[in-house]
PDB file of C-alpha atoms in Angstrom:
ATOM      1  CA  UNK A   1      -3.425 -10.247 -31.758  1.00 48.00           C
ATOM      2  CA  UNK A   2      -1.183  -9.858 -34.651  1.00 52.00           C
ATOM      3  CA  UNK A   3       1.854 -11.643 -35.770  1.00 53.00           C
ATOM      4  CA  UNK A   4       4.424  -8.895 -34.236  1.00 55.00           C
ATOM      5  CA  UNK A   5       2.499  -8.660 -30.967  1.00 57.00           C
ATOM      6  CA  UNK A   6       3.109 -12.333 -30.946  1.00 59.00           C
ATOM      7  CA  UNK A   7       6.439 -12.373 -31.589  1.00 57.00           C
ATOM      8  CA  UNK A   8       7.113  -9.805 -28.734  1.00 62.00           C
ATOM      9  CA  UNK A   9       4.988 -12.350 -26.153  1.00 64.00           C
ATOM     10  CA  UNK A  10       7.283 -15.080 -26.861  1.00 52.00           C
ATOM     11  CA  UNK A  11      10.745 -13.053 -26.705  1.00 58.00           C
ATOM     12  CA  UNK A  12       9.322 -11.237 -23.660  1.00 59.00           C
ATOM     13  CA  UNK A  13       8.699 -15.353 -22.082  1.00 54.00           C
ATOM     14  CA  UNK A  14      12.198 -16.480 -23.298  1.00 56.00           C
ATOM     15  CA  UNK A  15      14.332 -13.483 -21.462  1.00 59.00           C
ATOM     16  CA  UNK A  16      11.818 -14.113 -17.847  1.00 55.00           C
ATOM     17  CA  UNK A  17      12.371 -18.138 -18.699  1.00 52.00           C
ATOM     18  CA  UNK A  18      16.500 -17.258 -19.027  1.00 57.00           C
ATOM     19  CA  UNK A  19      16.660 -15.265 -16.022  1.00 54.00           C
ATOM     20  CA  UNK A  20      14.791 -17.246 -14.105  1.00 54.00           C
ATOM     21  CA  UNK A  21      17.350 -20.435 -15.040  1.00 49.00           C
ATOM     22  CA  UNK A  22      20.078 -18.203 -13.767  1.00 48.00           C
ATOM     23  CA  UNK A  23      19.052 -17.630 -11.066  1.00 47.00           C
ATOM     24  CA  UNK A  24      18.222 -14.701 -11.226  1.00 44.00           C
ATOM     25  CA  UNK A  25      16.416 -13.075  -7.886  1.00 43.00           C
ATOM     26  CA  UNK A  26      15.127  -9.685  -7.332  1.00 44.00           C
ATOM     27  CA  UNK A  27      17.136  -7.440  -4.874  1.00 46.00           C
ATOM     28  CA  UNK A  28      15.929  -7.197  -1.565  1.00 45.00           C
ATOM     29  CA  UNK A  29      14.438 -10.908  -1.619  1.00 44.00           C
ATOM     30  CA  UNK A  30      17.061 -12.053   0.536  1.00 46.00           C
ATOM     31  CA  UNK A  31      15.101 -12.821   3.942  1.00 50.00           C
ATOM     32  CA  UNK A  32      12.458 -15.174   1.398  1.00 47.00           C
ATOM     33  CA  UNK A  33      12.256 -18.375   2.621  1.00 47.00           C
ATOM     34  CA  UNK A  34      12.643 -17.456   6.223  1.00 61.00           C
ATOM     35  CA  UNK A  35       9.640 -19.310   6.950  1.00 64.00           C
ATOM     36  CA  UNK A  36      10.221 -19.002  11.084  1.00 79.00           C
ATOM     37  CA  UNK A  37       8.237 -17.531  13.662  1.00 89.00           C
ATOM     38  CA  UNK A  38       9.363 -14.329  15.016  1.00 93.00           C
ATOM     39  CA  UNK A  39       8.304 -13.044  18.953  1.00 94.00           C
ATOM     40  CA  UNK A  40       9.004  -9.111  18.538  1.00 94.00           C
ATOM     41  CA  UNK A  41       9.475  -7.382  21.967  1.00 93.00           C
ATOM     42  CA  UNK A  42      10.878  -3.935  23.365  1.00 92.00           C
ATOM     43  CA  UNK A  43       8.231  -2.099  21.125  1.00 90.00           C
ATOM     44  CA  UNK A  44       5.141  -0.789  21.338  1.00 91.00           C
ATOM     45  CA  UNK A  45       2.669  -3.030  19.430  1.00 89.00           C
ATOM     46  CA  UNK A  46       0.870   0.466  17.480  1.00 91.00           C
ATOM     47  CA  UNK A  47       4.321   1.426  16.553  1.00 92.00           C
ATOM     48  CA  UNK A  48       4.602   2.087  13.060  1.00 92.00           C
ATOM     49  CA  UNK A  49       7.466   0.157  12.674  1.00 94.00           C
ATOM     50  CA  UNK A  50       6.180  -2.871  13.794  1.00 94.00           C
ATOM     51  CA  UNK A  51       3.818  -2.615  10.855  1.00 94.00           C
ATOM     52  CA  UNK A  52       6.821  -2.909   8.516  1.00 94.00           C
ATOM     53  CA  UNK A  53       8.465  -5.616  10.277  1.00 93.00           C
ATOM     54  CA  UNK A  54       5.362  -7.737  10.489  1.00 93.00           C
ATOM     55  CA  UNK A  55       4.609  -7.426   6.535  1.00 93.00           C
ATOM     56  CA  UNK A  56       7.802  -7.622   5.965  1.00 93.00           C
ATOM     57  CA  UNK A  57       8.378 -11.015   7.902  1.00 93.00           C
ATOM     58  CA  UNK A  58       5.407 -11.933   5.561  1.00 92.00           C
ATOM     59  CA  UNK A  59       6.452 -11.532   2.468  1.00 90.00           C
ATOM     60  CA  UNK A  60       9.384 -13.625   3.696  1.00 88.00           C
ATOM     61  CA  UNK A  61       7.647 -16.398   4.752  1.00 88.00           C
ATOM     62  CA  UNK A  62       7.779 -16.192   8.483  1.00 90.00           C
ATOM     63  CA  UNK A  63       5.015 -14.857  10.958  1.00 91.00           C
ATOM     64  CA  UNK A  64       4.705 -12.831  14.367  1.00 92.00           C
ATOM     65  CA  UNK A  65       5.262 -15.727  17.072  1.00 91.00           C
ATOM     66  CA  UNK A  66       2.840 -14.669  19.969  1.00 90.00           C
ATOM     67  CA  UNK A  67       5.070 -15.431  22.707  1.00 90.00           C
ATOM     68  CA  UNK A  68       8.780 -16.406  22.747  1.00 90.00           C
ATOM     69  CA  UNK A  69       8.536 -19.960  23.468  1.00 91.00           C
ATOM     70  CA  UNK A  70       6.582 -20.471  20.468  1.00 90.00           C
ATOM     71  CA  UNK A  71       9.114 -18.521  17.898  1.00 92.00           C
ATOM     72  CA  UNK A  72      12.637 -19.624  16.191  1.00 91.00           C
ATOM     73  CA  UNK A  73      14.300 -16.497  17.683  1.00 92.00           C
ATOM     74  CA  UNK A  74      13.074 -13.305  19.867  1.00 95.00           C
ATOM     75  CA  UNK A  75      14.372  -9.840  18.045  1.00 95.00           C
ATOM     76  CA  UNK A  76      14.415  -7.400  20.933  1.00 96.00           C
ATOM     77  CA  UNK A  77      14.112  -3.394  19.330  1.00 96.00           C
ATOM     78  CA  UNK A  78      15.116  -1.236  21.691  1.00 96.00           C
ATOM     79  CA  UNK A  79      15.245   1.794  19.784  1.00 95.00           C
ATOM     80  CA  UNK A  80      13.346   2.832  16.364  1.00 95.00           C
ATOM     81  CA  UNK A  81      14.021   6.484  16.039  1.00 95.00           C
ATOM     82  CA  UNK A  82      13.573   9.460  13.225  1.00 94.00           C
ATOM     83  CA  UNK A  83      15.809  12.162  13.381  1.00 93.00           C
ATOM     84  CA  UNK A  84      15.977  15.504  11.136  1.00 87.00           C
ATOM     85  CA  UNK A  85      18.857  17.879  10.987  1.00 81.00           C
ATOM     86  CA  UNK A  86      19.182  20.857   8.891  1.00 74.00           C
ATOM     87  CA  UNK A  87      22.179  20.969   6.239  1.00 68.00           C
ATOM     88  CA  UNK A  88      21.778  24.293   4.200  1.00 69.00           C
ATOM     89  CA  UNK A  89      20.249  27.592   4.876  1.00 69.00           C
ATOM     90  CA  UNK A  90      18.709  29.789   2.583  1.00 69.00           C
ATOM     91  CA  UNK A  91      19.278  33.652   2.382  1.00 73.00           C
ATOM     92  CA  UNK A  92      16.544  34.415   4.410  1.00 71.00           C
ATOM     93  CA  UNK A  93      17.792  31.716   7.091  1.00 66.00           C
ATOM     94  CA  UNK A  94      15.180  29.209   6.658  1.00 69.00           C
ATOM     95  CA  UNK A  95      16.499  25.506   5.996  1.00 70.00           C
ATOM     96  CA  UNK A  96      16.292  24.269   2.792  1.00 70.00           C
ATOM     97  CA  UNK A  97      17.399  20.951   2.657  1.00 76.00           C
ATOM     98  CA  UNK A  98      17.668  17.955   5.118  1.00 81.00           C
ATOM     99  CA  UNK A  99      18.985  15.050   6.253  1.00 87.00           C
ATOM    100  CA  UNK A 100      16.756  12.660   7.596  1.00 91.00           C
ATOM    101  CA  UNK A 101      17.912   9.133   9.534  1.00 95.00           C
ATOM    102  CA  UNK A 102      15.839   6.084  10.993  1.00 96.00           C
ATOM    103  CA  UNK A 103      17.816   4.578  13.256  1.00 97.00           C
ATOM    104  CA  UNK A 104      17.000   0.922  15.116  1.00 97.00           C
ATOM    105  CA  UNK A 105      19.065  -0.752  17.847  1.00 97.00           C
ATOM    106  CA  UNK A 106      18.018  -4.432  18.110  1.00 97.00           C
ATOM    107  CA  UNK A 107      19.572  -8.056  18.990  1.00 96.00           C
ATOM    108  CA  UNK A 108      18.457 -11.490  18.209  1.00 96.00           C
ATOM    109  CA  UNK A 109      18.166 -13.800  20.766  1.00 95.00           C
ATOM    110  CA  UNK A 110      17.200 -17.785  21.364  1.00 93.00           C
ATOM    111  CA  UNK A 111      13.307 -18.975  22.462  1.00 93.00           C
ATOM    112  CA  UNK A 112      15.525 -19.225  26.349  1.00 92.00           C
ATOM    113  CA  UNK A 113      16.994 -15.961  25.741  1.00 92.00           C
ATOM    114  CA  UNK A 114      20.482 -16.614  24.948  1.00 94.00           C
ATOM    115  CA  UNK A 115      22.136 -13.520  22.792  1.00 95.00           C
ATOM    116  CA  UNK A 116      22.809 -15.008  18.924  1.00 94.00           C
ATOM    117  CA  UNK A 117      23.051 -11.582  17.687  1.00 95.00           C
ATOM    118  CA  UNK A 118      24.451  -9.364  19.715  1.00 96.00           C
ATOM    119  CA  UNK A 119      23.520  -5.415  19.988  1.00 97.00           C
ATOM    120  CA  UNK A 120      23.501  -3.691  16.904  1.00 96.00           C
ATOM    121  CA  UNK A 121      22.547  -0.581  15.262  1.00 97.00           C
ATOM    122  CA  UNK A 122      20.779  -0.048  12.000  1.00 97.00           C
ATOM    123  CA  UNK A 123      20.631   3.221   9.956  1.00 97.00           C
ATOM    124  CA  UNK A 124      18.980   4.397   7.709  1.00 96.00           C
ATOM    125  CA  UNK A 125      19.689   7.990   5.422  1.00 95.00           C
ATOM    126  CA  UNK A 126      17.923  10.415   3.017  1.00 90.00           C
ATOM    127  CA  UNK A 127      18.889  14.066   2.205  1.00 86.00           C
ATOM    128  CA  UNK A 128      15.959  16.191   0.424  1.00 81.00           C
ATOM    129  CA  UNK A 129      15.899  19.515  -0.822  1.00 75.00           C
ATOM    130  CA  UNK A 130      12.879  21.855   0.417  1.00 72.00           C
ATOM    131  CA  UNK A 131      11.829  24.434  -1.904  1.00 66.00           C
ATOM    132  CA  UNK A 132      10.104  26.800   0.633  1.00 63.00           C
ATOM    133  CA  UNK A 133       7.034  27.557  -2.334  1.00 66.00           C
ATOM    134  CA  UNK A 134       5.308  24.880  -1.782  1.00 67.00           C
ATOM    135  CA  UNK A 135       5.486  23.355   1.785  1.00 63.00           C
ATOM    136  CA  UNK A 136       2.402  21.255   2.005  1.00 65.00           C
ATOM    137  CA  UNK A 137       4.008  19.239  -0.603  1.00 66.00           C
ATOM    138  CA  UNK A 138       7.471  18.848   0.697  1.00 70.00           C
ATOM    139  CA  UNK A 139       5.690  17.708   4.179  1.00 74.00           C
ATOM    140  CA  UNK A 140       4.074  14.734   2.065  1.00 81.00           C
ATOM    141  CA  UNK A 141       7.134  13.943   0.418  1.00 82.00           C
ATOM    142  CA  UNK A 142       8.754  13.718   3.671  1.00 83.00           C
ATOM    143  CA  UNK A 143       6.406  11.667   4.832  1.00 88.00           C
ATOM    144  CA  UNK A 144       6.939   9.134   1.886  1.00 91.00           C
ATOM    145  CA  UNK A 145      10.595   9.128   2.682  1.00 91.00           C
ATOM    146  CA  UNK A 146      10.422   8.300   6.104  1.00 93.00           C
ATOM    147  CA  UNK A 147       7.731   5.350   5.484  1.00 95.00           C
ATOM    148  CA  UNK A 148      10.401   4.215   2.810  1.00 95.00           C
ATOM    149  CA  UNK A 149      13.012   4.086   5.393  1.00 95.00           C
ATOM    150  CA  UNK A 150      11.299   2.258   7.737  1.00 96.00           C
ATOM    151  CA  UNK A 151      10.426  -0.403   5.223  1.00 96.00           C
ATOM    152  CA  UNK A 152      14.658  -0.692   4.245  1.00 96.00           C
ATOM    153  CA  UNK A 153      15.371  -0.747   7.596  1.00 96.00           C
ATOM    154  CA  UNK A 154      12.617  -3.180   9.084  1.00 96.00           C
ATOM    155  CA  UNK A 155      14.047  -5.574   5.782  1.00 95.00           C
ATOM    156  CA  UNK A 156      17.737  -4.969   6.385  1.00 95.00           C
ATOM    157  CA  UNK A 157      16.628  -5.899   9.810  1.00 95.00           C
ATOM    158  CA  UNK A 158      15.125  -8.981   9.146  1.00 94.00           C
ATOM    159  CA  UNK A 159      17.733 -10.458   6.730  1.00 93.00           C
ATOM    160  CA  UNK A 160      20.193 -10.305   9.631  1.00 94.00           C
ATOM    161  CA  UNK A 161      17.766 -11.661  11.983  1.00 93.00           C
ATOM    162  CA  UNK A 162      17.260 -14.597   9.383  1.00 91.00           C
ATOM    163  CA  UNK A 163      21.259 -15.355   8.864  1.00 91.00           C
ATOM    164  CA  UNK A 164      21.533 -14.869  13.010  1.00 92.00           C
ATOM    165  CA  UNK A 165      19.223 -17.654  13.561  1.00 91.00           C
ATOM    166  CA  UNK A 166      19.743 -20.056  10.313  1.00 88.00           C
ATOM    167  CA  UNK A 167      23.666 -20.118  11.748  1.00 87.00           C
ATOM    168  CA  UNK A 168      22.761 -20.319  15.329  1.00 82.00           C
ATOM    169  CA  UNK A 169      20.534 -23.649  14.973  1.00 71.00           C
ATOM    170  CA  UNK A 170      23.270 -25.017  12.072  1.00 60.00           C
ATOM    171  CA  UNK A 171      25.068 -27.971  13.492  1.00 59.00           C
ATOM    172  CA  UNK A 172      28.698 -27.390  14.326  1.00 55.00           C
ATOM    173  CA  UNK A 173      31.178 -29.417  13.006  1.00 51.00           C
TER     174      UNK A 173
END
């Protein structure tokens, strides 16, 4: 390793060391540290989006509760939905670019079933151009969308679950 390479190791280790002093945190790590159970219910347990939610309750510290009594709060999903609508036609009349939306409708409620969060509705949009020349492609990248979407949505999801629960159980003064 020569002296420059060096050099470059240690400023690269002083600017993570500074931000990490600050306080610094990456976006989206704001469910970390939820560290509670979760019971999910109101969804099929092969649904794709209960994929997401479970690895995303991971990464944030909590796991899949497997009954109610045995979690810090039930989150109910009623509805996980993907939608696509047309925006623009081309000349010939075929549509050439979308809008796609994941939508989930979901509360948060206590071990006993008291309501902490009441009904509410998370959404989730992407517009993408289709070129018409090369469809298998434009069917794959519509497929990464909508798996990205999910993932936002099962995290936004969480985080309010999280703040729901952490305020319900706070004492009140």
């Amino acid at each position: 390793m020569t002296r420059h390479t060096g050099l470059k190791t240690c400023y690269v280790l002083a600017a993570l060391l500074a931000l990490n002093a600050c306080g610094f945190h990456l976006r989206g790590s704001g469910a970390e540290g939820l560290g509670q159970n979760l019971y999910l219910d109101g969804i099929a347990p092969n649904d794709p989006f209960v994929a997401d939610l479970s690895d995303a309750l991971t990464v944030a510290g909590g796991k899949r509760a497997g009954s109610a009594l045995q979690s810090a709060g039930v989150l109910r999903i009623y509805r996980a939905v993907h939608s696509r609508r047309s925006l623009v036609l081309s000349r010939f009349g075929r549509s050439t670019e979308f809008d796609l939306t994941f939508r989930v409708v979901f509360d948060v409620r206590s071990p006993k079933g008291e309501v902490i969060l009441s009904r509410q509705e998370i959404e989730v949009k992407r517009d993408y151009f289709n070129d018409q020349t090369i469809p298998l492609a434009q069917t794959a990248e519509e497929g990464v969308m909508r798996a990205e979407m999910q993932k936002e949505a099962a995290e936004a999801l969480l985080r309010r679950a999280a703040f729901a629960i952490k305020n319900s159980t706070a004492p009140k003064s």
